Amino acid sequence: MDLEFNKNEDVNKQLVYQFNTKLQKIFLGGGEKAAAKQKEKGKMLARERIAYLIDDDKPWLEVGAFVADGMYAEHGGCPSGGVVCGIGYISGRQCVVVANDATVKAGAWFPITAKKNLRAQEIAMENRLPIIYLVDSAGVYLPLQDEIFPDKEHFGRIFRNNAQMSSLGIIQIAAIMGSCVAGGAYLPIMSDEAMIVEGTGSVFLAGSYLVKSAIGEDVDNETLGGATTQCEISGVTDYKHHNDKACLDSIKNIMSKVGDYNKAGFDRVKPSAPKLNEKDIYGILPDNREKAYDMREIILRLLDDSDLEEYKAGYGQSIICGLGRIDGWAVGIVANQRKVVKSKKGEMQFGGVIYSDSADKATRFIMNCNQKKIPLVFLQDVTGFMVGSRSEHGGIIKDGAKMVNAVANSVVPKFTIVVGNSYGAGNYAMCGKAYDPRLIYAWPSAKIAVMGGAQAAKVLVQMQSAGLKAKGEEVDEAKEAELLKQTTDRYNAQTTPYYAAARLWVDGIIDPLETRKVISLGIEAANHAPIEKAFNVGVIQT
């Protein structure tokens, strides 16, 4: 182990430690006082409900844990968007689970809450996974109602998805374990089956105060829409349970009787661990995003037996493509190379930049994986496409467009891990969020932006300086340096993986050592949804 390896290891382990520390704080939800109030009512907390419901001998993958991180400070914050989502197993069956966290503003829906719920439904729909809703919500957060109510990707889209999933045969089970009011009442009742907990669960279009205001009727919430009313009088709900655990046991029992599913048929053999030590990743990944390293060394520590069947190894070397296995599943790897290499033409190529030959190679490899029905894994550490007259004369835009076309039209499931930089059009070509990866996660070392902080800050400062000078203000070197620092700090804060995860640009942040688990769970989920569409790239310029 050399000094550089040890330095990298220290930096990356510290990033993982900071990530875990931040995560533990988020897991507290609305805090101890709010949790105590839930307990006084005899209710389990959202994460306790999930832990009790899912199989404890199988993995759990949380989606959106860092959602709303640093957002809504003027409203007291909204940890995890007030809802816990993820992929787990119930009675041996892989499912999506969505649980409102009533310790966060009584489970009220912020704009980002709707976005997170829609993401959970999207995962269920893409992969044909059963979805379980553990409902405990006061409905829309009224101070922000204009940002959540009427638009296409707002609250109402949830119920549209309920209906579409039902038509697709995707199992939906809802448990009303607390409040369920107004428009939110449609979610459990549009599910296949709805159950309710006595004494704590209630579901109605309008609560007692609104009923009094609207029509002058005096009625309490339990009579209006409690468990007895909705199970024995209205017939709105299907099962009544005396406490949370009994309700969750009922879900387990139902799921234990669900039949098998038609599989997509992705190839899997007995899993093997990588031969090379996975923990070496901490020492291989540089301590900053500008340094070069050999991405191949990362790949070999993610693949079963550290075995990579590399495609066109000597051509287009700023992208590595190849076949391998992760936890037994066959995968096609597309990864940015960050090492400095020398081509046969004698030119130096600095990794992280996509050149014409690399884009051409990746396009052909992606097409081959679609032909063979092999899921794709993208490892992003990309600074963008190569610029300059030489690249333009060589048709970089055309070659980049071919790669983007192949990624956009792929019918095999795609999974994206943001290892380092994810800048500009490189984000798109390497299957960023806009290109429908089934799952997209970032390492704590990730940076996501239109361009690097230093370059962007210089451009922005030039624009600011020009604007100030146009107004007749003096801009000396000291003023320009101050502007540069302010702009750089602000821009860098917006490129962190936490900023991206807060806004669901990525599904979450993971320790690099969890990468194999994420991809394996994702492919197993994708195997629930047979590929029905033929691969076709349409018209591309050759």
Coordinates of C-alpha atoms in Angstrom, one line a residue:
M1 CA 0.0 0.0 0.0
D2 CA 1.5 3.4 -1.0
L3 CA 1.1 6.7 0.6
E4 CA -1.5 7.9 -2.0
F5 CA -3.6 4.8 -1.5
N6 CA -3.6 5.4 2.3
K7 CA -4.5 9.1 1.8
N8 CA -7.4 8.2 -0.5
E9 CA -8.6 5.5 1.9
D10 CA -8.7 8.0 4.8
V11 CA -10.6 10.5 2.8
N12 CA -13.2 8.1 1.4
K13 CA -13.8 6.4 4.7
Q14 CA -14.3 9.8 6.3
L15 CA -16.9 10.6 3.6
V16 CA -18.7 7.3 4.4
Y17 CA -18.6 8.1 8.1
Q18 CA -20.1 11.5 7.5
F19 CA -22.8 9.9 5.3
N20 CA -23.7 7.3 8.0
T21 CA -23.8 10.0 10.7
K22 CA -26.1 12.2 8.6
L23 CA -28.3 9.1 7.8
Q24 CA -28.7 8.2 11.5
K25 CA -30.0 11.8 12.2
I26 CA -32.5 11.5 9.3
F27 CA -33.7 8.2 10.7
L28 CA -35.0 10.2 13.8
G29 CA -37.7 11.7 11.6
G30 CA -39.6 14.5 13.4
G31 CA -37.7 13.9 16.6
E32 CA -38.1 12.2 20.0
K33 CA -41.1 14.3 21.2
A34 CA -43.1 13.6 18.1
A35 CA -42.1 9.9 18.3
A36 CA -43.3 9.8 21.9
K37 CA -46.7 11.1 20.9
Q38 CA -47.1 8.3 18.4
K39 CA -46.2 5.8 21.0
E40 CA -48.7 7.2 23.5
K41 CA -51.4 6.5 20.9
G42 CA -50.3 2.9 20.7
K43 CA -48.8 3.3 17.3
M44 CA -45.5 2.0 15.9
L45 CA -43.2 4.4 14.1
A46 CA -42.9 4.3 10.3
R47 CA -39.5 2.6 10.3
E48 CA -40.6 0.2 13.1
R49 CA -43.6 -0.8 11.0
I50 CA -41.4 -1.5 8.0
A51 CA -38.9 -3.5 10.0
Y52 CA -41.7 -5.6 11.5
L53 CA -43.3 -6.2 8.0
I54 CA -40.3 -7.1 5.9
D55 CA -38.3 -10.4 6.1
D56 CA -35.4 -9.8 8.4
D57 CA -33.2 -12.3 6.6
K58 CA -33.4 -10.5 3.3
P59 CA -31.9 -7.2 2.2
W60 CA -33.8 -3.8 2.4
L61 CA -32.9 -1.0 0.0
E62 CA -34.2 2.4 1.0
V63 CA -35.1 4.9 -1.7
G64 CA -34.9 8.6 -1.0
A65 CA -33.6 8.6 2.5
F66 CA -32.0 12.0 1.9
V67 CA -35.1 13.5 0.2
A68 CA -35.7 17.2 1.4
D69 CA -32.3 17.3 3.1
G70 CA -31.6 21.1 3.6
M71 CA -35.0 22.0 2.2
Y72 CA -38.1 23.7 3.7
A73 CA -36.1 25.2 6.6
E74 CA -38.8 28.0 6.9
H75 CA -41.4 25.3 7.6
G76 CA -39.3 23.4 10.1
G77 CA -37.8 20.9 7.7
C78 CA -39.2 17.7 6.3
P79 CA -36.8 14.7 7.0
S80 CA -37.0 12.1 4.2
G81 CA -39.9 14.0 2.8
G82 CA -42.1 12.7 5.6
V83 CA -42.3 9.2 4.0
V84 CA -40.1 6.1 4.1
C85 CA -39.9 4.1 0.8
G86 CA -37.9 1.1 -0.3
I87 CA -37.6 -2.3 -1.8
G88 CA -37.8 -5.3 0.5
Y89 CA -39.2 -8.8 0.9
I90 CA -42.5 -9.8 2.5
S91 CA -43.0 -13.5 3.0
G92 CA -40.3 -14.1 0.5
R93 CA -41.9 -11.9 -2.2
Q94 CA -40.0 -8.7 -3.3
C95 CA -42.2 -5.6 -2.8
V96 CA -42.1 -1.8 -2.7
V97 CA -43.1 -0.5 0.7
V98 CA -44.3 3.1 1.3
A99 CA -44.9 4.3 4.9
N100 CA -45.9 7.8 5.9
D101 CA -43.9 9.2 8.9
A102 CA -46.5 10.8 11.2
T103 CA -43.7 12.3 13.3
V104 CA -43.0 14.7 10.4
K105 CA -45.8 17.3 10.3
A106 CA -48.3 14.5 11.1
G107 CA -47.3 12.8 7.8
A108 CA -48.5 15.8 5.7
W109 CA -47.6 15.9 2.1
F110 CA -45.0 18.5 1.0
P111 CA -44.3 18.9 -2.7
I112 CA -41.2 16.7 -2.5
T113 CA -43.4 14.0 -0.6
A114 CA -45.5 13.7 -3.7
K115 CA -42.4 13.4 -5.9
K116 CA -41.1 10.6 -3.7
N117 CA -44.3 8.7 -3.6
L118 CA -44.5 9.0 -7.4
R119 CA -40.9 7.6 -7.6
A120 CA -41.9 4.6 -5.4
Q121 CA -44.9 3.9 -7.7
E122 CA -42.7 4.3 -10.8
I123 CA -40.4 1.6 -9.4
A124 CA -43.4 -0.7 -8.8
M125 CA -44.8 -0.1 -12.3
E126 CA -41.5 -0.5 -14.2
N127 CA -40.7 -3.7 -12.4
R128 CA -44.2 -5.1 -11.9
L129 CA -43.6 -5.3 -8.1
P130 CA -46.3 -5.5 -5.5
I131 CA -46.6 -2.2 -3.6
I132 CA -47.7 -1.9 0.1
Y133 CA -48.9 1.5 1.5
L134 CA -48.7 2.0 5.3
V135 CA -51.0 5.1 5.5
D136 CA -50.7 7.6 8.3
S137 CA -51.1 11.1 6.9
A138 CA -52.8 14.4 7.6
G139 CA -53.1 15.1 3.9
V140 CA -51.6 18.0 1.9
Y141 CA -49.4 20.5 3.7
L142 CA -51.7 23.5 3.2
P143 CA -49.1 26.3 3.3
L144 CA -47.6 24.8 0.1
Q145 CA -50.8 23.5 -1.5
D146 CA -50.2 25.5 -4.7
E147 CA -47.0 23.4 -5.3
I148 CA -48.6 20.0 -4.8
F149 CA -52.2 20.0 -5.9
P150 CA -53.0 20.7 -9.5
D151 CA -50.1 19.8 -11.9
K152 CA -49.3 16.6 -13.8
E153 CA -46.7 15.4 -11.4
H154 CA -48.5 16.5 -8.3
F155 CA -50.8 14.8 -5.7
G156 CA -53.5 13.6 -8.1
R157 CA -51.0 11.6 -10.2
I158 CA -50.8 9.2 -7.3
F159 CA -54.4 8.0 -7.8
R160 CA -54.0 7.9 -11.5
N161 CA -51.1 5.5 -10.9
N162 CA -53.2 3.5 -8.5
A163 CA -55.7 2.9 -11.3
Q164 CA -53.0 2.1 -13.9
M165 CA -51.3 -0.4 -11.7
S166 CA -54.5 -2.1 -11.0
S167 CA -55.1 -2.5 -14.8
L168 CA -51.6 -3.9 -15.1
G169 CA -52.2 -6.5 -12.5
I170 CA -49.7 -5.0 -10.0
I171 CA -50.7 -5.9 -6.4
Q172 CA -51.5 -3.0 -4.2
I173 CA -52.3 -3.4 -0.5
A174 CA -53.0 -0.5 1.8
A175 CA -53.1 -0.4 5.6
I176 CA -54.8 2.6 7.2
M177 CA -52.8 3.0 10.4
G178 CA -53.6 6.6 11.3
S179 CA -55.2 9.6 9.6
C180 CA -56.2 9.3 6.0
V181 CA -58.1 12.4 4.9
A182 CA -59.5 14.3 1.9
G183 CA -58.0 13.3 -1.5
G184 CA -55.5 11.1 0.3
A185 CA -58.4 8.8 1.1
Y186 CA -58.5 7.6 -2.5
L187 CA -55.0 6.0 -2.3
P188 CA -56.0 3.1 0.0
I189 CA -59.4 2.6 -1.4
M190 CA -58.1 2.5 -5.0
S191 CA -55.7 -0.3 -3.8
D192 CA -56.7 -4.0 -4.3
E193 CA -57.3 -4.4 -0.6
A194 CA -57.5 -2.0 2.4
M195 CA -57.2 -2.7 6.0
I196 CA -57.7 -0.4 9.0
V197 CA -56.5 -0.3 12.6
E198 CA -59.1 0.1 15.4
G199 CA -58.8 3.2 17.5
T200 CA -56.0 4.9 15.5
G201 CA -57.0 4.5 11.8
S202 CA -59.6 6.7 10.1
V203 CA -60.5 7.5 6.5
F204 CA -62.9 10.2 5.3
L205 CA -63.1 12.9 2.7
A206 CA -63.6 15.6 5.3
G207 CA -62.8 15.5 9.0
S208 CA -65.2 16.5 11.8
Y209 CA -64.2 20.2 11.9
L210 CA -64.7 20.6 8.1
V211 CA -68.0 18.7 8.2
K212 CA -69.2 21.1 11.0
S213 CA -68.1 24.1 8.9
A214 CA -69.6 22.8 5.6
I215 CA -72.9 21.3 6.6
G216 CA -73.3 22.1 10.3
E217 CA -73.3 18.4 11.4
D218 CA -71.7 17.6 14.8
V219 CA -69.9 14.2 14.5
D220 CA -66.6 12.8 15.9
N221 CA -63.9 11.4 13.7
E222 CA -64.4 7.8 14.9
T223 CA -68.1 7.8 14.0
L224 CA -67.4 9.6 10.8
G225 CA -64.7 7.3 9.4
G226 CA -63.2 5.0 12.1
A227 CA -62.6 1.3 11.7
T228 CA -66.0 0.1 12.8
T229 CA -67.8 2.6 10.5
Q230 CA -65.7 1.8 7.4
C231 CA -65.6 -2.0 7.9
E232 CA -69.1 -2.7 9.2
I233 CA -71.3 0.1 7.9
S234 CA -69.8 1.5 4.7
G235 CA -67.8 -1.5 3.6
V236 CA -65.1 0.9 2.4
T237 CA -62.3 -1.2 4.0
D238 CA -61.8 -5.0 3.9
Y239 CA -60.1 -5.9 7.2
K240 CA -60.2 -4.5 10.7
H241 CA -57.3 -5.1 13.1
H242 CA -56.9 -4.3 16.8
N243 CA -53.3 -3.0 16.6
D244 CA -50.5 -2.2 14.2
K245 CA -48.8 -5.6 14.5
A246 CA -52.0 -7.5 13.8
C247 CA -52.5 -5.4 10.7
L248 CA -48.9 -6.0 9.5
D249 CA -49.3 -9.7 10.2
S250 CA -52.3 -9.7 7.9
I251 CA -50.3 -8.2 5.1
K252 CA -47.6 -10.9 5.6
N253 CA -50.3 -13.6 5.5
I254 CA -51.8 -12.3 2.3
M255 CA -48.4 -12.0 0.6
S256 CA -47.5 -15.5 1.6
K257 CA -50.3 -16.8 -0.7
V258 CA -49.5 -14.8 -3.8
G259 CA -48.7 -16.9 -6.9
D260 CA -45.4 -16.8 -8.9
Y261 CA -44.8 -14.2 -11.7
N262 CA -43.7 -14.3 -15.3
K263 CA -40.0 -13.6 -15.4
A264 CA -38.0 -11.5 -17.9
G265 CA -35.4 -14.2 -17.9
F266 CA -32.2 -12.4 -17.1
D267 CA -29.3 -14.8 -16.7
R268 CA -28.1 -15.7 -13.2
V269 CA -25.7 -18.3 -11.9
K270 CA -24.5 -19.1 -8.4
P271 CA -23.1 -15.8 -7.0
S272 CA -19.4 -15.4 -6.2
A273 CA -17.5 -12.7 -4.3
P274 CA -14.9 -10.6 -6.1
K275 CA -11.5 -12.2 -5.9
L276 CA -10.0 -8.7 -5.3
N277 CA -10.8 -7.0 -2.0
E278 CA -13.8 -4.7 -2.3
K279 CA -12.5 -2.5 0.5
D280 CA -9.6 -1.5 -1.8
I281 CA -12.1 0.8 -3.5
Y282 CA -11.6 3.3 -0.7
G283 CA -7.8 3.5 -1.5
I284 CA -8.2 3.4 -5.3
L285 CA -10.7 6.3 -5.6
P286 CA -8.8 9.6 -5.4
D287 CA -9.1 12.1 -2.6
N288 CA -10.4 14.7 -5.1
R289 CA -12.4 14.7 -8.3
E290 CA -9.6 16.1 -10.5
K291 CA -7.1 13.2 -10.1
A292 CA -6.7 10.3 -12.5
Y293 CA -7.2 6.7 -11.5
D294 CA -7.9 3.4 -13.3
M295 CA -11.6 2.7 -13.3
R296 CA -10.9 -0.9 -14.3
E297 CA -9.6 -1.5 -10.8
I298 CA -12.9 -0.4 -9.4
I299 CA -14.9 -2.6 -11.8
L300 CA -12.8 -5.7 -10.9
R301 CA -13.8 -5.2 -7.2
L302 CA -17.5 -5.1 -8.1
L303 CA -17.7 -8.2 -10.3
D304 CA -18.0 -11.8 -9.3
D305 CA -14.6 -13.5 -9.3
S306 CA -13.2 -10.1 -10.5
D307 CA -13.8 -11.3 -14.0
L308 CA -14.4 -8.8 -16.8
E309 CA -14.8 -9.8 -20.4
E310 CA -13.7 -6.5 -21.9
Y311 CA -15.2 -5.3 -25.2
K312 CA -12.9 -3.5 -27.7
A313 CA -10.3 -3.0 -25.0
G314 CA -7.8 -1.2 -27.2
Y315 CA -10.3 1.1 -28.9
G316 CA -12.1 4.2 -27.5
Q317 CA -10.2 3.8 -24.2
S318 CA -11.9 6.7 -22.3
I319 CA -14.9 4.4 -21.8
I320 CA -14.6 0.8 -20.6
C321 CA -17.2 -1.7 -21.8
G322 CA -17.5 -5.3 -20.9
L323 CA -19.5 -8.3 -19.6
G324 CA -19.4 -9.7 -16.2
R325 CA -21.6 -10.8 -13.3
I326 CA -22.8 -9.1 -10.1
D327 CA -24.1 -11.4 -7.4
G328 CA -24.6 -14.0 -10.1
W329 CA -26.5 -11.8 -12.5
A330 CA -25.1 -11.2 -16.0
V331 CA -24.4 -7.5 -16.6
G332 CA -23.0 -5.2 -19.2
I333 CA -20.7 -2.6 -17.7
V334 CA -20.3 0.9 -19.3
A335 CA -17.8 3.0 -17.2
N336 CA -15.8 6.2 -17.7
Q337 CA -12.1 5.6 -17.6
R338 CA -10.2 8.3 -15.6
K339 CA -6.7 7.1 -16.3
V340 CA -4.3 8.9 -18.7
V341 CA -3.8 6.6 -21.7
K342 CA -2.0 6.9 -25.0
S343 CA -3.6 5.9 -28.2
K344 CA -1.8 4.4 -31.2
K345 CA -2.0 7.8 -32.9
G346 CA 0.2 9.2 -30.1
E347 CA -2.3 11.5 -28.5
M348 CA -2.9 11.7 -24.8
Q349 CA -6.4 11.0 -23.6
F350 CA -7.4 12.2 -20.1
G351 CA -10.2 10.0 -18.7
G352 CA -13.6 11.2 -17.7
V353 CA -14.0 12.9 -21.2
I354 CA -16.0 11.0 -23.8
Y355 CA -14.3 11.0 -27.2
S356 CA -15.9 10.1 -30.6
D357 CA -14.3 6.6 -30.7
S358 CA -15.5 5.9 -27.1
A359 CA -19.0 7.0 -27.8
D360 CA -19.0 4.8 -30.9
K361 CA -17.8 1.8 -28.9
A362 CA -20.3 2.3 -26.1
T363 CA -23.1 2.7 -28.6
R364 CA -22.3 -0.7 -30.2
F365 CA -21.9 -2.4 -26.8
I366 CA -25.2 -1.1 -25.6
M367 CA -26.9 -2.4 -28.7
N368 CA -25.2 -5.8 -28.2
C369 CA -26.5 -6.0 -24.6
N370 CA -30.0 -5.2 -25.9
Q371 CA -29.6 -8.0 -28.5
K372 CA -28.6 -10.5 -25.8
K373 CA -31.0 -9.3 -23.1
I374 CA -28.3 -8.4 -20.6
P375 CA -29.0 -5.6 -18.1
L376 CA -26.7 -2.5 -18.3
V377 CA -24.7 -1.0 -15.4
F378 CA -23.3 2.5 -15.9
L379 CA -20.5 3.7 -13.6
Q380 CA -20.3 7.5 -14.0
D381 CA -17.2 9.6 -13.5
V382 CA -17.6 11.8 -16.5
T383 CA -16.7 15.5 -17.2
G384 CA -18.5 15.6 -20.6
F385 CA -17.8 15.2 -24.3
M386 CA -14.5 16.3 -25.8
V387 CA -14.6 19.9 -27.2
G388 CA -12.5 21.8 -29.6
S389 CA -12.0 22.1 -33.4
R390 CA -10.5 18.6 -33.8
S391 CA -13.4 16.9 -32.0
E392 CA -16.0 19.0 -33.9
H393 CA -14.4 18.2 -37.2
G394 CA -14.4 14.5 -36.2
G395 CA -18.1 14.6 -35.6
I396 CA -18.3 14.5 -31.8
I397 CA -21.9 15.7 -31.7
K398 CA -23.0 13.0 -34.1
D399 CA -21.2 10.2 -32.2
G400 CA -22.5 11.6 -28.9
A401 CA -26.0 11.6 -30.3
K402 CA -25.7 8.0 -31.3
M403 CA -24.7 7.0 -27.8
V404 CA -27.5 9.1 -26.2
N405 CA -29.9 7.5 -28.7
A406 CA -28.9 3.9 -27.8
V407 CA -29.2 4.7 -24.0
A408 CA -32.6 6.3 -24.5
N409 CA -34.0 3.5 -26.5
S410 CA -32.6 0.6 -24.5
V411 CA -35.2 -1.9 -23.5
V412 CA -33.1 -3.9 -21.1
P413 CA -33.1 -2.5 -17.5
K414 CA -30.4 0.1 -16.8
F415 CA -28.7 0.9 -13.4
T416 CA -26.6 3.9 -12.7
I417 CA -24.0 4.5 -10.0
V418 CA -22.5 8.0 -9.8
V419 CA -19.0 7.3 -8.6
G420 CA -17.4 10.7 -9.1
N421 CA -18.2 13.5 -11.6
S422 CA -21.4 13.6 -13.5
Y423 CA -21.2 16.7 -15.7
G424 CA -23.1 18.1 -18.6
A425 CA -24.1 15.9 -21.5
G426 CA -21.9 13.2 -20.0
N427 CA -24.6 12.7 -17.4
Y428 CA -27.1 12.1 -20.2
A429 CA -25.0 9.7 -22.3
M430 CA -24.1 7.7 -19.1
C431 CA -27.7 7.2 -18.2
G432 CA -28.5 10.0 -15.8
K433 CA -31.9 10.4 -14.2
A434 CA -33.5 11.7 -17.4
Y435 CA -32.8 8.4 -19.2
D436 CA -34.9 6.1 -16.9
P437 CA -32.4 4.0 -15.0
R438 CA -34.4 1.5 -12.9
L439 CA -32.3 2.7 -10.0
I440 CA -29.7 5.5 -9.7
Y441 CA -27.5 5.8 -6.6
A442 CA -24.5 8.0 -5.8
W443 CA -21.4 7.3 -3.8
P444 CA -20.4 10.0 -1.2
S445 CA -17.7 11.1 -3.6
A446 CA -20.2 12.1 -6.4
K447 CA -20.5 15.5 -8.0
I448 CA -23.5 16.3 -10.2
A449 CA -23.7 19.5 -12.2
V450 CA -23.8 21.0 -15.7
M451 CA -20.0 21.6 -15.4
G452 CA -17.2 21.5 -12.8
G453 CA -17.3 24.1 -10.0
A454 CA -14.1 25.9 -10.9
Q455 CA -15.1 26.4 -14.6
A456 CA -18.7 27.3 -13.8
A457 CA -17.7 29.8 -11.2
K458 CA -15.3 31.6 -13.5
V459 CA -18.0 31.9 -16.2
L460 CA -20.6 33.2 -13.7
V461 CA -18.1 35.7 -12.3
Q462 CA -17.3 37.0 -15.7
M463 CA -21.0 37.5 -16.3
Q464 CA -21.5 39.2 -12.9
S465 CA -18.4 41.5 -13.4
A466 CA -19.6 42.5 -16.9
G467 CA -23.1 43.3 -15.4
L468 CA -21.6 45.5 -12.6
K469 CA -19.3 47.3 -15.0
A470 CA -22.2 48.0 -17.3
K471 CA -23.9 49.8 -14.3
G472 CA -20.7 51.9 -13.8
E473 CA -19.4 50.0 -10.7
E474 CA -15.7 49.5 -10.3
V475 CA -14.6 45.8 -10.2
D476 CA -11.0 45.5 -9.1
E477 CA -9.1 42.2 -8.4
A478 CA -10.2 42.1 -4.8
K479 CA -13.8 42.4 -5.7
E480 CA -13.5 39.8 -8.4
A481 CA -11.8 37.4 -6.0
E482 CA -14.6 37.9 -3.5
L483 CA -17.2 37.3 -6.2
L484 CA -15.3 34.1 -7.3
K485 CA -15.2 32.7 -3.8
Q486 CA -18.9 33.4 -3.1
T487 CA -19.9 31.9 -6.5
T488 CA -17.6 28.9 -6.1
D489 CA -18.9 28.1 -2.6
R490 CA -22.6 28.4 -3.7
Y491 CA -22.0 26.3 -6.9
N492 CA -20.1 23.6 -5.1
A493 CA -22.8 23.3 -2.5
Q494 CA -25.3 22.5 -5.3
T495 CA -23.1 19.8 -6.7
T496 CA -22.9 17.5 -3.7
P497 CA -24.6 14.1 -3.7
Y498 CA -26.8 15.3 -0.8
Y499 CA -28.2 18.2 -2.8
A500 CA -29.0 15.7 -5.6
A501 CA -30.5 13.1 -3.3
A502 CA -32.6 15.8 -1.5
R503 CA -34.3 16.5 -4.9
L504 CA -34.5 12.9 -6.0
W505 CA -32.0 13.4 -8.9
V506 CA -30.6 10.2 -7.5
D507 CA -32.5 7.5 -5.5
G508 CA -30.0 7.7 -2.6
I509 CA -26.4 7.7 -1.4
I510 CA -24.6 4.5 -0.6
D511 CA -21.4 3.2 0.8
P512 CA -19.4 1.9 -2.2
L513 CA -19.5 -1.5 -0.6
E514 CA -23.3 -1.6 -1.0
T515 CA -23.0 -1.3 -4.8
R516 CA -23.3 -5.0 -5.5
K517 CA -26.4 -5.3 -3.3
V518 CA -28.1 -2.4 -5.0
I519 CA -27.5 -3.7 -8.5
S520 CA -28.5 -7.3 -7.6
L521 CA -31.7 -6.2 -5.9
G522 CA -32.5 -4.0 -8.9
I523 CA -32.0 -6.8 -11.4
E524 CA -34.1 -9.1 -9.3
A525 CA -36.9 -6.5 -9.3
A526 CA -36.5 -5.9 -13.1
N527 CA -36.8 -9.7 -13.6
H528 CA -40.5 -9.4 -12.6
A529 CA -41.2 -7.4 -15.8
P530 CA -40.8 -9.3 -19.1
I531 CA -39.4 -7.2 -22.0
E532 CA -42.3 -6.6 -24.4
K533 CA -40.8 -3.9 -26.6
A534 CA -38.3 -4.6 -29.4
F535 CA -35.1 -2.6 -29.4
N536 CA -35.1 0.0 -32.1
V537 CA -32.9 3.2 -32.2
G538 CA -35.0 4.8 -35.0
V539 CA -33.0 7.2 -37.2
I540 CA -29.4 7.9 -36.3
Q541 CA -26.7 9.6 -38.3
T542 CA -23.8 7.3 -39.1

